[in-house]
Each structure stands twice: as C-alpha cells, then as structure tokens.
Amino acid sequence: MQLSRREFLYALGLAGAAGMLRPSGARAMGWFKDDAYAVPDFGNVTLMHFTDCHAQLKPVYFREPNINLGVGSLKGEPPHLVTDAFLEHYGIEKGSKRVHAFTPIDFVEGAEQYGKMGGFAHMKTLVDRFRSEREGKCLLLDGGDTWQGSATSLWTDGMDMVKATNKLGVDVMTGHWEFTYGADRVQELIEDGHLDMDFVAHNISDVTWGERVDLFEPYTIKERNGVRIAVIGQAFPFTPIANPSHMIPDWSFGVDEDHAQKVVDEIRDNDKADVVVILSHNGMDVDKKMASRLRGVDVILGGHTHDAMPAPMEIKNKGGGIGGVTLVVNSGSNGKFLSRLDFDVKNGKVRDYRFSMLPIFSNEIDPDPEMEELIEEERSKAQEKAGKDLSEELAVSEDLLYRRGNFNGTFDQLIVEALMESQDAEVALSPGFRWGTSVLPGQPITLEDVYSQTAITYPEVTLNDMTGEQLKMSLEDVAENLFNPDPYYQQGGDMVRVGGLKFTFNPSEKQGKRLQDIEVNGEPLDPKKKYKVAGWASVDPVEEDRPPVYDVVSDWLRDKKSVSVGEPNLPRLKGVKDNPGLDTDVRLA
C-alpha cells in the first residue's frame, strides 16, 4: 500500500508515541523510565486534551469494553469497534502494551504486566514535559466529567478536583456531571474565583424570563505562539434528561447546532481566530454528525462516551477548516490518556496536523511531587471530614470486576445482586454509567472501589412496585436513547443493568420492540403483574428517607467477606452476528 506524505508522517507520529521509534539524541527528561513519550516536533501550536477522568486522581485499572455496538450507518465505524476489529482498524500490533491500553484483550494479564494507568501526578509530568519541549505553544483542554466519580470529589463538592486541575494547568474546560452538584455550587466554583481556567458552554442558557441568556461564556480566545485559538464549549446537551433536572431547574440545554454555527461565524468574522476548536461533551457519534454539518471548525475535541480513539476521524463537510474536513478526537476516560494534536498554522489557516494518543502507563512516568503532595493532602482532609477510611477492605473478589460495556459488567452485576438481596426485591435496576474503575481477581474490594462506582449526589436506593408493562417500557426507553440510529437522539451511556431479568435484545429494531422474550426469575414477564423493583440514581426527587447506594453495597460486601459474581447477566442478542462492535461469548438468539 502506498502512503501519502501526510499518512506516512502521521504514521511516524503514532509510532513515536507508542515508543517504537528512538530518535537520535531524544532522551527522556529524567522523569520517564524510557523514551516512550517522545513525540516528533511538528507545527507551531499544540492542543493537549483529556476528558472524563471522573475524579480519579490516583492511577487506576480500567477495562475497555468488548461490546460497543453501532447500528444503522454507525455500524463498523469508530467508536463501534472492539478487540481484534479495533486493532486491525488502527494497525495496532497484537501483544503490544497499546493492546492493553485500548482493548479488554487479556486484561488481567496486561494489568499485572503493565500496572495501573493514569493518575494526575503522572499526567502532570507528561504535560509539563510537552510544555517544556513546546514552550509557548501549548494549550491544555479538559472535556468535562472531571469533578465527579470519587468519594473525595463527592465529599468536597468537587473542590479537590478544582484544585487538581488548577495545579495541572488546565486552560479551558466544559462540563456535564459537574452540574449534578447543583446550579448554586457550580456557579460558586466558577464565578467566585476558584477556577484558574475558563469554563465555556455555548449551549446552556437561562430561560427564566422567556429569552435566551447565556449562563457561561460561549467561547474564549487563547493566543499561543502568535496563533489565535478559539475554544467553543459544547456541554452535554441532555443533562436535564440524563441527570436530575431539579438540580438545575432554570437551565436550558441542547445540541443547539444553529447557535453553534452562529458562534463559529462570529469568531471567524469578528475575532479573526486562526484555529476554531469545539470542546465537546456530546459523545462521539453526536460529534461526528455535528462535524459533518458545521462550517469553519478545525477540530472537535470530544468526550462523554469514554471512547479512546488512537487517531482522529476526518469528517468531510462543506466548510471544514483543514482541507474540507473537520477532525473529531475522543480521548478515553479515567485519566488513562492524554491526546496531543500539533497544528501547522499559517496565514490564518490550519495547513496540516499530527496527532498522538498517549496512554499514561503510571509505572513508566515518575509522578510530579507537588501534584502528588496536593492529592494526598486533599484525600486526607476529605477522609477525616467524612470519618471514613477509603482503604478499608470490605471483601475479596474472586473475579475481575469491571463496568464498561453496552449491557452489563461484573461490578454492575455485584451491585444488582446486593440490591436484590438487601432490599428483598425480585428485580434490580442499575444505571448504565460508563465511569467506574476495575478490580483484579483476588484483590480486596475497598471502600474506595465502591465509591468509584457509586459516588453521585442523588444516591438513594429506591424500592417500588412496577408492573411488567412499566418495566418493559422503562427498558425500551433507555434502549432508544442508546441505539437510536440518529446520533442527535442518543444520550450516551450504556444499557440499564438488570438483576432477576433475562431477555432477548435486537438493537436494530424500532422503539418498543427491541426487548423480547423477557423473563423474571425464569417465568415469562406478566405485563399486569406488579414486581418489587430495587434501583438507585433516580432523576426524580426521592420523597422518603432512603439509604445511599454506597452504604448498601458496602454493608453487603462486609457481610460477604468474599464474592464471586461469575459471568455478567447479558441478553441474548439478535441481528449482531457480524457486528465488529461485539466480541463476547454471549449467546446469539
């Protein structure tokens, strides 16, 4: 196969980021175990991007999905590729450490060989290296879901993460789960001088008086190395649907494509920006559609769906910023990756680019001592205030515990079993969140592990009577949000995890017909019968006093001492036999 000049040099950039090249004289700066993070110098401005860290300040294990189905025209396109299909698409060599970073293949063996990933102290070392090598050329962008996902972020109302991102040197951020602290807290953190960065979101407005009033700056202009870079914020458009709207009662959200185009045109016409960036929390499929329809955007740096993509997608449109295309980048989650995008900008236009998606192997990067000190200080203060020890060992897991995947994960399986048993319920439902770290077999499940799956501001465990018809319709509504072939009707996340239920599932069916042959504890679902259903994370206010899910699961584990959940409860699947977003032993119907 013959490569163009861009493709050849782009391949070199990937190879250098993977540690496959050892340029002469390119030595690490004393903080790295080898030179795996040497990136060839290119262009005159650099964008660094991370997203969806979910408040994980320390290195973690995080297993990528083996089920990430695409439907309709999305089938077989990134991000809907897993395991071997993913490796083939991106040309990643089997047996390499990049396989462990980007896929679930031999995850336990890879985790034992390569260790944990991420960690803000390790990321800061890498960020500072690039800032030193590219002095005056770098911009660090945070795609949101930063202030939520850990016990300490919950106990400090996000303040520990604000301090950590300030220390990291983030220049611009947007948001999603940040808003679940409530309107007053979010505005307090942003408006009272706590943030050393710009918070941007063009698609959030106050509609109290019937007209649009921007709640945040729609965009900001940053100059680096003489290049004017416009960063437009695209916050998660479905926040009041996916999360409690009563926490932000007067805020209006949406994809708001027309307003985004208006903002881009204003920037191009009036601000004379050389580079236009959308810092997005849409989810990758939504980003791809948006990129195909907007004019004048050079790159969408996206998040929300936790997709780790080793290369950008070049989306053709009528007015793409780089030769008729807009780049779409997604940078994974949990602090596992740092993306680096180098632009060659001249005469007000981006002429070319190089991209590197850098897995942060914590064993290969020495932590920044000041960041490490800050993290330990914040963790200590938060635990003392809460009166809890996050290192408390609750039980030992005999299995790999993980969450990520379209239908279920073993940690989710543990949660629904804890709910059914503790609440004496016939059925349990657990939300299809994509955040939540992994625990290796034989390791203790700590209190911190439980919080990493459940740390939200609306944690009450609910117990309700639901008819079979209500159960089915609830699950069908979630399936529509996940598998609608039009990305603008997708809300991201994964399917609700179920306990006590089994069903057949066809993601390509129309709304209301995806779930079939539903059984409750071995018996066909009766539409009229009422079932006792346990759940948590209700988006509606919970009127009665109910226990938080992290306490329920922790107490259940303390009683068990040792747990084995086996294989997760997955549906029988139809219409997916040749789908490259599926690699599992799940039974096909």
mmCIF file with all atom_site columns, N, CA and C in Angstrom, residues 53-58 60 146-161 181 185 334 375 378-392 394 435-437 446-457 459 549-551 554 558:
data_model
loop_
_atom_site.group_PDB
_atom_site.id
_atom_site.type_symbol
_atom_site.label_atom_id
_atom_site.label_alt_id
_atom_site.label_comp_id
_atom_site.label_asym_id
_atom_site.label_entity_id
_atom_site.label_seq_id
_atom_site.pdbx_PDB_ins_code
_atom_site.Cartn_x
_atom_site.Cartn_y
_atom_site.Cartn_z
_atom_site.occupancy
_atom_site.B_iso_or_equiv
_atom_site.pdbx_formal_charge
_atom_site.auth_seq_id
_atom_site.auth_comp_id
_atom_site.auth_asym_id
_atom_site.auth_atom_id
_atom_site.pdbx_PDB_model_num
ATOM 1   N N  . CYS A 1 53  ? -12.249 12.120 33.245 1.00 0.00 ? 53  CYS A N  1
ATOM 2   C CA . CYS A 1 53  ? -11.388 11.493 34.250 1.00 0.00 ? 53  CYS A CA 1
ATOM 3   C C  . CYS A 1 53  ? -12.183 11.026 35.460 1.00 0.00 ? 53  CYS A C  1
ATOM 4   N N  . HIS A 1 54  ? -13.372 11.551 35.641 1.00 0.00 ? 54  HIS A N  1
ATOM 5   C CA . HIS A 1 54  ? -14.271 11.166 36.727 1.00 0.00 ? 54  HIS A CA 1
ATOM 6   C C  . HIS A 1 54  ? -13.567 11.135 38.083 1.00 0.00 ? 54  HIS A C  1
ATOM 7   N N  . ALA A 1 55  ? -12.824 12.219 38.310 1.00 0.00 ? 55  ALA A N  1
ATOM 8   C CA . ALA A 1 55  ? -12.248 12.496 39.629 1.00 0.00 ? 55  ALA A CA 1
ATOM 9   C C  . ALA A 1 55  ? -11.252 11.442 40.093 1.00 0.00 ? 55  ALA A C  1
ATOM 10  N N  . GLN A 1 56  ? -10.672 10.705 39.153 1.00 0.00 ? 56  GLN A N  1
ATOM 11  C CA . GLN A 1 56  ? -9.680  9.685  39.521 1.00 0.00 ? 56  GLN A CA 1
ATOM 12  C C  . GLN A 1 56  ? -8.297  10.338 39.558 1.00 0.00 ? 56  GLN A C  1
ATOM 13  N N  . LEU A 1 57  ? -7.903  10.770 40.732 1.00 0.00 ? 57  LEU A N  1
ATOM 14  C CA . LEU A 1 57  ? -6.619  11.447 40.897 1.00 0.00 ? 57  LEU A CA 1
ATOM 15  C C  . LEU A 1 57  ? -5.447  10.474 40.984 1.00 0.00 ? 57  LEU A C  1
ATOM 16  N N  . LYS A 1 58  ? -5.727  9.242  41.398 1.00 0.00 ? 58  LYS A N  1
ATOM 17  C CA . LYS A 1 58  ? -4.684  8.225  41.539 1.00 0.00 ? 58  LYS A CA 1
ATOM 18  C C  . LYS A 1 58  ? -4.735  7.266  40.351 1.00 0.00 ? 58  LYS A C  1
ATOM 19  N N  . VAL A 1 60  ? -5.256  3.951  38.146 1.00 0.00 ? 60  VAL A N  1
ATOM 20  C CA . VAL A 1 60  ? -6.366  3.005  38.253 1.00 0.00 ? 60  VAL A CA 1
ATOM 21  C C  . VAL A 1 60  ? -6.185  1.864  37.255 1.00 0.00 ? 60  VAL A C  1
ATOM 22  N N  . THR A 1 146 ? -15.168 15.896 35.199 1.00 0.00 ? 146 THR A N  1
ATOM 23  C CA . THR A 1 146 ? -13.926 15.976 35.963 1.00 0.00 ? 146 THR A CA 1
ATOM 24  C C  . THR A 1 146 ? -14.180 16.017 37.462 1.00 0.00 ? 146 THR A C  1
ATOM 25  N N  . TRP A 1 147 ? -15.258 16.681 37.879 1.00 0.00 ? 147 TRP A N  1
ATOM 26  C CA . TRP A 1 147 ? -15.483 16.927 39.299 1.00 0.00 ? 147 TRP A CA 1
ATOM 27  C C  . TRP A 1 147 ? -16.261 15.803 39.983 1.00 0.00 ? 147 TRP A C  1
ATOM 28  N N  . GLN A 1 148 ? -16.613 14.732 39.281 1.00 0.00 ? 148 GLN A N  1
ATOM 29  C CA . GLN A 1 148 ? -17.470 13.679 39.841 1.00 0.00 ? 148 GLN A CA 1
ATOM 30  C C  . GLN A 1 148 ? -16.887 12.309 39.558 1.00 0.00 ? 148 GLN A C  1
ATOM 31  N N  . GLY A 1 149 ? -17.077 11.362 40.519 1.00 0.00 ? 149 GLY A N  1
ATOM 32  C CA . GLY A 1 149 ? -16.698 9.988  40.274 1.00 0.00 ? 149 GLY A CA 1
ATOM 33  C C  . GLY A 1 149 ? -15.873 9.361  41.375 1.00 0.00 ? 149 GLY A C  1
ATOM 34  N N  . SER A 1 150 ? -15.582 10.098 42.426 1.00 0.00 ? 150 SER A N  1
ATOM 35  C CA . SER A 1 150 ? -14.807 9.563  43.544 1.00 0.00 ? 150 SER A CA 1
ATOM 36  C C  . SER A 1 150 ? -15.441 9.994  44.857 1.00 0.00 ? 150 SER A C  1
ATOM 37  N N  . ALA A 1 151 ? -15.058 9.304  45.922 1.00 0.00 ? 151 ALA A N  1
ATOM 38  C CA . ALA A 1 151 ? -15.541 9.691  47.250 1.00 0.00 ? 151 ALA A CA 1
ATOM 39  C C  . ALA A 1 151 ? -15.089 11.095 47.610 1.00 0.00 ? 151 ALA A C  1
ATOM 40  N N  . THR A 1 152 ? -13.822 11.414 47.335 1.00 0.00 ? 152 THR A N  1
ATOM 41  C CA . THR A 1 152 ? -13.298 12.713 47.764 1.00 0.00 ? 152 THR A CA 1
ATOM 42  C C  . THR A 1 152 ? -13.934 13.867 46.998 1.00 0.00 ? 152 THR A C  1
ATOM 43  N N  . SER A 1 153 ? -14.231 13.662 45.717 1.00 0.00 ? 153 SER A N  1
ATOM 44  C CA . SER A 1 153 ? -14.921 14.721 44.971 1.00 0.00 ? 153 SER A CA 1
ATOM 45  C C  . SER A 1 153 ? -16.333 14.904 45.506 1.00 0.00 ? 153 SER A C  1
ATOM 46  N N  . LEU A 1 154 ? -16.995 13.797 45.888 1.00 0.00 ? 154 LEU A N  1
ATOM 47  C CA . LEU A 1 154 ? -18.336 13.894 46.461 1.00 0.00 ? 154 LEU A CA 1
ATOM 48  C C  . LEU A 1 154 ? -18.298 14.623 47.793 1.00 0.00 ? 154 LEU A C  1
ATOM 49  N N  . TRP A 1 155 ? -17.334 14.264 48.637 1.00 0.00 ? 155 TRP A N  1
ATOM 50  C CA . TRP A 1 155 ? -17.269 14.848 49.986 1.00 0.00 ? 155 TRP A CA 1
ATOM 51  C C  . TRP A 1 155 ? -16.832 16.311 49.971 1.00 0.00 ? 155 TRP A C  1
ATOM 52  N N  . THR A 1 156 ? -16.117 16.729 48.924 1.00 0.00 ? 156 THR A N  1
ATOM 53  C CA . THR A 1 156 ? -15.661 18.127 48.851 1.00 0.00 ? 156 THR A CA 1
ATOM 54  C C  . THR A 1 156 ? -16.484 18.955 47.871 1.00 0.00 ? 156 THR A C  1
ATOM 55  N N  . ASP A 1 157 ? -17.570 18.378 47.362 1.00 0.00 ? 157 ASP A N  1
ATOM 56  C CA . ASP A 1 157 ? -18.390 19.068 46.359 1.00 0.00 ? 157 ASP A CA 1
ATOM 57  C C  . ASP A 1 157 ? -17.549 19.533 45.176 1.00 0.00 ? 157 ASP A C  1
ATOM 58  N N  . GLY A 1 158 ? -16.601 18.688 44.771 1.00 0.00 ? 158 GLY A N  1
ATOM 59  C CA . GLY A 1 158 ? -15.797 18.963 43.584 1.00 0.00 ? 158 GLY A CA 1
ATOM 60  C C  . GLY A 1 158 ? -14.552 19.786 43.823 1.00 0.00 ? 158 GLY A C  1
ATOM 61  N N  . MET A 1 159 ? -14.339 20.282 45.036 1.00 0.00 ? 159 MET A N  1
ATOM 62  C CA . MET A 1 159 ? -13.222 21.205 45.268 1.00 0.00 ? 159 MET A CA 1
ATOM 63  C C  . MET A 1 159 ? -11.869 20.530 45.104 1.00 0.00 ? 159 MET A C  1
ATOM 64  N N  . ASP A 1 160 ? -11.741 19.252 45.471 1.00 0.00 ? 160 ASP A N  1
ATOM 65  C CA . ASP A 1 160 ? -10.450 18.590 45.301 1.00 0.00 ? 160 ASP A CA 1
ATOM 66  C C  . ASP A 1 160 ? -10.047 18.562 43.829 1.00 0.00 ? 160 ASP A C  1
ATOM 67  N N  . MET A 1 161 ? -11.036 18.381 42.947 1.00 0.00 ? 161 MET A N  1
ATOM 68  C CA . MET A 1 161 ? -10.732 18.342 41.510 1.00 0.00 ? 161 MET A CA 1
ATOM 69  C C  . MET A 1 161 ? -10.449 19.730 40.948 1.00 0.00 ? 161 MET A C  1
ATOM 70  N N  . TYR A 1 181 ? -23.826 18.841 40.980 1.00 0.00 ? 181 TYR A N  1
ATOM 71  C CA . TYR A 1 181 ? -23.650 19.476 42.288 1.00 0.00 ? 181 TYR A CA 1
ATOM 72  C C  . TYR A 1 181 ? -24.673 20.593 42.502 1.00 0.00 ? 181 TYR A C  1
ATOM 73  N N  . ARG A 1 185 ? -23.824 25.601 43.436 1.00 0.00 ? 185 ARG A N  1
ATOM 74  C CA . ARG A 1 185 ? -22.437 25.174 43.673 1.00 0.00 ? 185 ARG A CA 1
ATOM 75  C C  . ARG A 1 185 ? -21.591 25.361 42.419 1.00 0.00 ? 185 ARG A C  1
ATOM 76  N N  . ASN A 1 334 ? -11.020 8.263  32.596 1.00 0.00 ? 334 ASN A N  1
ATOM 77  C CA . ASN A 1 334 ? -10.353 7.887  33.845 1.00 0.00 ? 334 ASN A CA 1
ATOM 78  C C  . ASN A 1 334 ? -8.891  8.301  33.929 1.00 0.00 ? 334 ASN A C  1
ATOM 79  N N  . ILE A 1 375 ? -2.573  15.905 46.117 1.00 0.00 ? 375 ILE A N  1
ATOM 80  C CA . ILE A 1 375 ? -3.548  14.815 46.100 1.00 0.00 ? 375 ILE A CA 1
ATOM 81  C C  . ILE A 1 375 ? -3.649  14.161 47.473 1.00 0.00 ? 375 ILE A C  1
ATOM 82  N N  . GLU A 1 378 ? -5.405  16.507 49.991 1.00 0.00 ? 378 GLU A N  1
ATOM 83  C CA . GLU A 1 378 ? -6.848  16.611 49.780 1.00 0.00 ? 378 GLU A CA 1
ATOM 84  C C  . GLU A 1 378 ? -7.556  15.322 50.185 1.00 0.00 ? 378 GLU A C  1
ATOM 85  N N  . ARG A 1 379 ? -6.967  14.176 49.879 1.00 0.00 ? 379 ARG A N  1
ATOM 86  C CA . ARG A 1 379 ? -7.568  12.898 50.247 1.00 0.00 ? 379 ARG A CA 1
ATOM 87  C C  . ARG A 1 379 ? -7.620  12.750 51.777 1.00 0.00 ? 379 ARG A C  1
ATOM 88  N N  . SER A 1 380 ? -6.568  13.136 52.430 1.00 0.00 ? 380 SER A N  1
ATOM 89  C CA . SER A 1 380 ? -6.516  13.020 53.884 1.00 0.00 ? 380 SER A CA 1
ATOM 90  C C  . SER A 1 380 ? -7.569  13.905 54.536 1.00 0.00 ? 380 SER A C  1
ATOM 91  N N  . LYS A 1 381 ? -7.681  15.145 54.075 1.00 0.00 ? 381 LYS A N  1
ATOM 92  C CA . LYS A 1 381 ? -8.661  16.068 54.649 1.00 0.00 ? 381 LYS A CA 1
ATOM 93  C C  . LYS A 1 381 ? -10.094 15.579 54.402 1.00 0.00 ? 381 LYS A C  1
ATOM 94  N N  . ALA A 1 382 ? -10.347 15.075 53.201 1.00 0.00 ? 382 ALA A N  1
ATOM 95  C CA . ALA A 1 382 ? -11.697 14.622 52.854 1.00 0.00 ? 382 ALA A CA 1
ATOM 96  C C  . ALA A 1 382 ? -12.105 13.413 53.684 1.00 0.00 ? 382 ALA A C  1
ATOM 97  N N  . GLN A 1 383 ? -11.180 12.476 53.873 1.00 0.00 ? 383 GLN A N  1
ATOM 98  C CA . GLN A 1 383 ? -11.491 11.283 54.664 1.00 0.00 ? 383 GLN A CA 1
ATOM 99  C C  . GLN A 1 383 ? -11.716 11.632 56.131 1.00 0.00 ? 383 GLN A C  1
ATOM 100 N N  . GLU A 1 384 ? -10.902 12.543 56.637 1.00 0.00 ? 384 GLU A N  1
ATOM 101 C CA . GLU A 1 384 ? -11.057 12.956 58.036 1.00 0.00 ? 384 GLU A CA 1
ATOM 102 C C  . GLU A 1 384 ? -12.408 13.633 58.257 1.00 0.00 ? 384 GLU A C  1
ATOM 103 N N  . LYS A 1 385 ? -12.807 14.472 57.311 1.00 0.00 ? 385 LYS A N  1
ATOM 104 C CA . LYS A 1 385 ? -14.087 15.174 57.416 1.00 0.00 ? 385 LYS A CA 1
ATOM 105 C C  . LYS A 1 385 ? -15.253 14.194 57.352 1.00 0.00 ? 385 LYS A C  1
ATOM 106 N N  . ALA A 1 386 ? -15.133 13.185 56.446 1.00 0.00 ? 386 ALA A N  1
ATOM 107 C CA . ALA A 1 386 ? -16.214 12.209 56.285 1.00 0.00 ? 386 ALA A CA 1
ATOM 108 C C  . ALA A 1 386 ? -16.198 11.139 57.371 1.00 0.00 ? 386 ALA A C  1
ATOM 109 N N  . GLY A 1 387 ? -15.078 11.004 58.070 1.00 0.00 ? 387 GLY A N  1
ATOM 110 C CA . GLY A 1 387 ? -14.955 9.969  59.084 1.00 0.00 ? 387 GLY A CA 1
ATOM 111 C C  . GLY A 1 387 ? -14.899 8.575  58.500 1.00 0.00 ? 387 GLY A C  1
ATOM 112 N N  . LYS A 1 388 ? -14.298 8.462  57.319 1.00 0.00 ? 388 LYS A N  1
ATOM 113 C CA . LYS A 1 388 ? -14.231 7.177  56.634 1.00 0.00 ? 388 LYS A CA 1
ATOM 114 C C  . LYS A 1 388 ? -12.823 6.917  56.127 1.00 0.00 ? 388 LYS A C  1
ATOM 115 N N  . ASP A 1 389 ? -12.485 5.634  56.022 1.00 0.00 ? 389 ASP A N  1
ATOM 116 C CA . ASP A 1 389 ? -11.177 5.209  55.542 1.00 0.00 ? 389 ASP A CA 1
ATOM 117 C C  . ASP A 1 389 ? -11.362 4.540  54.187 1.00 0.00 ? 389 ASP A C  1
ATOM 118 N N  . LEU A 1 390 ? -10.912 5.191  53.143 1.00 0.00 ? 390 LEU A N  1
ATOM 119 C CA . LEU A 1 390 ? -11.126 4.663  51.796 1.00 0.00 ? 390 LEU A CA 1
ATOM 120 C C  . LEU A 1 390 ? -10.341 3.385  51.533 1.00 0.00 ? 390 LEU A C  1
ATOM 121 N N  . SER A 1 391 ? -9.329  3.108  52.329 1.00 0.00 ? 391 SER A N  1
ATOM 122 C CA . SER A 1 391 ? -8.546  1.879  52.140 1.00 0.00 ? 391 SER A CA 1
ATOM 123 C C  . SER A 1 391 ? -9.172  0.678  52.848 1.00 0.00 ? 391 SER A C  1
ATOM 124 N N  . GLU A 1 392 ? -10.310 0.878  53.535 1.00 0.00 ? 392 GLU A N  1
ATOM 125 C CA . GLU A 1 392 ? -10.964 -0.234 54.230 1.00 0.00 ? 392 GLU A CA 1
ATOM 126 C C  . GLU A 1 392 ? -11.259 -1.373 53.250 1.00 0.00 ? 392 GLU A C  1
ATOM 127 N N  . LEU A 1 394 ? -13.347 -4.394 52.228 1.00 0.00 ? 394 LEU A N  1
ATOM 128 C CA . LEU A 1 394 ? -14.707 -4.862 52.514 1.00 0.00 ? 394 LEU A CA 1
ATOM 129 C C  . LEU A 1 394 ? -14.880 -6.348 52.258 1.00 0.00 ? 394 LEU A C  1
ATOM 130 N N  . TRP A 1 435 ? -18.582 5.323  33.840 1.00 0.00 ? 435 TRP A N  1
ATOM 131 C CA . TRP A 1 435 ? -17.470 5.540  34.769 1.00 0.00 ? 435 TRP A CA 1
ATOM 132 C C  . TRP A 1 435 ? -17.479 4.430  35.808 1.00 0.00 ? 435 TRP A C  1
ATOM 133 N N  . GLY A 1 436 ? -16.356 4.224  36.454 1.00 0.00 ? 436 GLY A N  1
ATOM 134 C CA . GLY A 1 436 ? -16.217 3.162  37.440 1.00 0.00 ? 436 GLY A CA 1
ATOM 135 C C  . GLY A 1 436 ? -15.009 2.312  37.128 1.00 0.00 ? 436 GLY A C  1
ATOM 136 N N  . THR A 1 437 ? -14.064 2.237  38.043 1.00 0.00 ? 437 THR A N  1
ATOM 137 C CA . THR A 1 437 ? -12.787 1.570  37.801 1.00 0.00 ? 437 THR A CA 1
ATOM 138 C C  . THR A 1 437 ? -12.912 0.059  37.987 1.00 0.00 ? 437 THR A C  1
ATOM 139 N N  . THR A 1 446 ? -12.167 -2.404 48.095 1.00 0.00 ? 446 THR A N  1
ATOM 140 C CA . THR A 1 446 ? -12.080 -1.395 49.146 1.00 0.00 ? 446 THR A CA 1
ATOM 141 C C  . THR A 1 446 ? -13.300 -0.475 49.126 1.00 0.00 ? 446 THR A C  1
ATOM 142 N N  . LEU A 1 447 ? -13.428 0.296  50.186 1.00 0.00 ? 447 LEU A N  1
ATOM 143 C CA . LEU A 1 447 ? -14.483 1.299  50.227 1.00 0.00 ? 447 LEU A CA 1
ATOM 144 C C  . LEU A 1 447 ? -14.339 2.274  49.064 1.00 0.00 ? 447 LEU A C  1
ATOM 145 N N  . GLU A 1 448 ? -13.094 2.586  48.714 1.00 0.00 ? 448 GLU A N  1
ATOM 146 C CA . GLU A 1 448 ? -12.857 3.484  47.582 1.00 0.00 ? 448 GLU A CA 1
ATOM 147 C C  . GLU A 1 448 ? -13.374 2.887  46.283 1.00 0.00 ? 448 GLU A C  1
ATOM 148 N N  . ASP A 1 449 ? -13.218 1.576  46.097 1.00 0.00 ? 449 ASP A N  1
ATOM 149 C CA . ASP A 1 449 ? -13.723 0.924  44.892 1.00 0.00 ? 449 ASP A CA 1
ATOM 150 C C  . ASP A 1 449 ? -15.237 1.066  44.778 1.00 0.00 ? 449 ASP A C  1
ATOM 151 N N  . VAL A 1 450 ? -15.934 0.922  45.901 1.00 0.00 ? 450 VAL A N  1
ATOM 152 C CA . VAL A 1 450 ? -17.388 1.051  45.880 1.00 0.00 ? 450 VAL A CA 1
ATOM 153 C C  . VAL A 1 450 ? -17.789 2.478  45.510 1.00 0.00 ? 450 VAL A C  1
ATOM 154 N N  . TYR A 1 451 ? -17.108 3.460  46.101 1.00 0.00 ? 451 TYR A N  1
ATOM 155 C CA . TYR A 1 451 ? -17.423 4.852  45.758 1.00 0.00 ? 451 TYR A CA 1
ATOM 156 C C  . TYR A 1 451 ? -17.091 5.169  44.300 1.00 0.00 ? 451 TYR A C  1
ATOM 157 N N  . SER A 1 452 ? -16.069 4.535  43.751 1.00 0.00 ? 452 SER A N  1
ATOM 158 C CA . SER A 1 452 ? -15.719 4.819  42.352 1.00 0.00 ? 452 SER A CA 1
ATOM 159 C C  . SER A 1 452 ? -16.812 4.354  41.392 1.00 0.00 ? 452 SER A C  1
ATOM 160 N N  . GLN A 1 453 ? -17.741 3.515  41.871 1.00 0.00 ? 453 GLN A N  1
ATOM 161 C CA . GLN A 1 453 ? -18.889 3.071  41.077 1.00 0.00 ? 453 GLN A CA 1
ATOM 162 C C  . GLN A 1 453 ? -20.173 3.827  41.407 1.00 0.00 ? 453 GLN A C  1
ATOM 163 N N  . THR A 1 454 ? -20.210 4.501  42.541 1.00 0.00 ? 454 THR A N  1
ATOM 164 C CA . THR A 1 454 ? -21.498 4.995  43.057 1.00 0.00 ? 454 THR A CA 1
ATOM 165 C C  . THR A 1 454 ? -21.494 6.431  43.554 1.00 0.00 ? 454 THR A C  1
ATOM 166 N N  . ALA A 1 455 ? -20.405 7.160  43.435 1.00 0.00 ? 455 ALA A N  1
ATOM 167 C CA . ALA A 1 455 ? -20.279 8.482  44.061 1.00 0.00 ? 455 ALA A CA 1
ATOM 168 C C  . ALA A 1 455 ? -21.057 9.537  43.282 1.00 0.00 ? 455 ALA A C  1
ATOM 169 N N  . ILE A 1 456 ? -22.345 9.659  43.611 1.00 0.00 ? 456 ILE A N  1
ATOM 170 C CA . ILE A 1 456 ? -23.171 10.682 42.978 1.00 0.00 ? 456 ILE A CA 1
ATOM 171 C C  . ILE A 1 456 ? -23.934 11.447 44.049 1.00 0.00 ? 456 ILE A C  1
ATOM 172 N N  . THR A 1 457 ? -24.508 12.579 43.666 1.00 0.00 ? 457 THR A N  1
ATOM 173 C CA . THR A 1 457 ? -25.208 13.433 44.625 1.00 0.00 ? 457 THR A CA 1
ATOM 174 C C  . THR A 1 457 ? -26.678 13.042 44.780 1.00 0.00 ? 457 THR A C  1
ATOM 175 N N  . PRO A 1 459 ? -27.877 9.496  45.469 1.00 0.00 ? 459 PRO A N  1
ATOM 176 C CA . PRO A 1 459 ? -27.512 8.085  45.578 1.00 0.00 ? 459 PRO A CA 1
ATOM 177 C C  . PRO A 1 459 ? -28.572 7.178  46.213 1.00 0.00 ? 459 PRO A C  1
ATOM 178 N N  . VAL A 1 549 ? -26.712 4.321  48.061 1.00 0.00 ? 549 VAL A N  1
ATOM 179 C CA . VAL A 1 549 ? -26.291 3.056  47.460 1.00 0.00 ? 549 VAL A CA 1
ATOM 180 C C  . VAL A 1 549 ? -24.906 2.642  47.922 1.00 0.00 ? 549 VAL A C  1
ATOM 181 N N  . TYR A 1 550 ? -23.999 3.606  48.155 1.00 0.00 ? 550 TYR A N  1
ATOM 182 C CA . TYR A 1 550 ? -22.645 3.211  48.564 1.00 0.00 ? 550 TYR A CA 1
ATOM 183 C C  . TYR A 1 550 ? -22.644 2.568  49.942 1.00 0.00 ? 550 TYR A C  1
ATOM 184 N N  . ASP A 1 551 ? -23.559 2.980  50.817 1.00 0.00 ? 551 ASP A N  1
ATOM 185 C CA . ASP A 1 551 ? -23.659 2.318  52.115 1.00 0.00 ? 551 ASP A CA 1
ATOM 186 C C  . ASP A 1 551 ? -24.267 0.930  51.989 1.00 0.00 ? 551 ASP A C  1
ATOM 187 N N  . SER A 1 554 ? -21.641 -1.411 50.389 1.00 0.00 ? 554 SER A N  1
ATOM 188 C CA . SER A 1 554 ? -20.522 -1.628 51.314 1.00 0.00 ? 554 SER A CA 1
ATOM 189 C C  . SER A 1 554 ? -20.924 -2.578 52.437 1.00 0.00 ? 554 SER A C  1
ATOM 190 N N  . ARG A 1 558 ? -19.320 -6.271 53.306 1.00 0.00 ? 558 ARG A N  1
ATOM 191 C CA . ARG A 1 558 ? -18.746 -6.587 54.612 1.00 0.00 ? 558 ARG A CA 1
ATOM 192 C C  . ARG A 1 558 ? -19.287 -7.909 55.146 1.00 0.00 ? 558 ARG A C  1
#
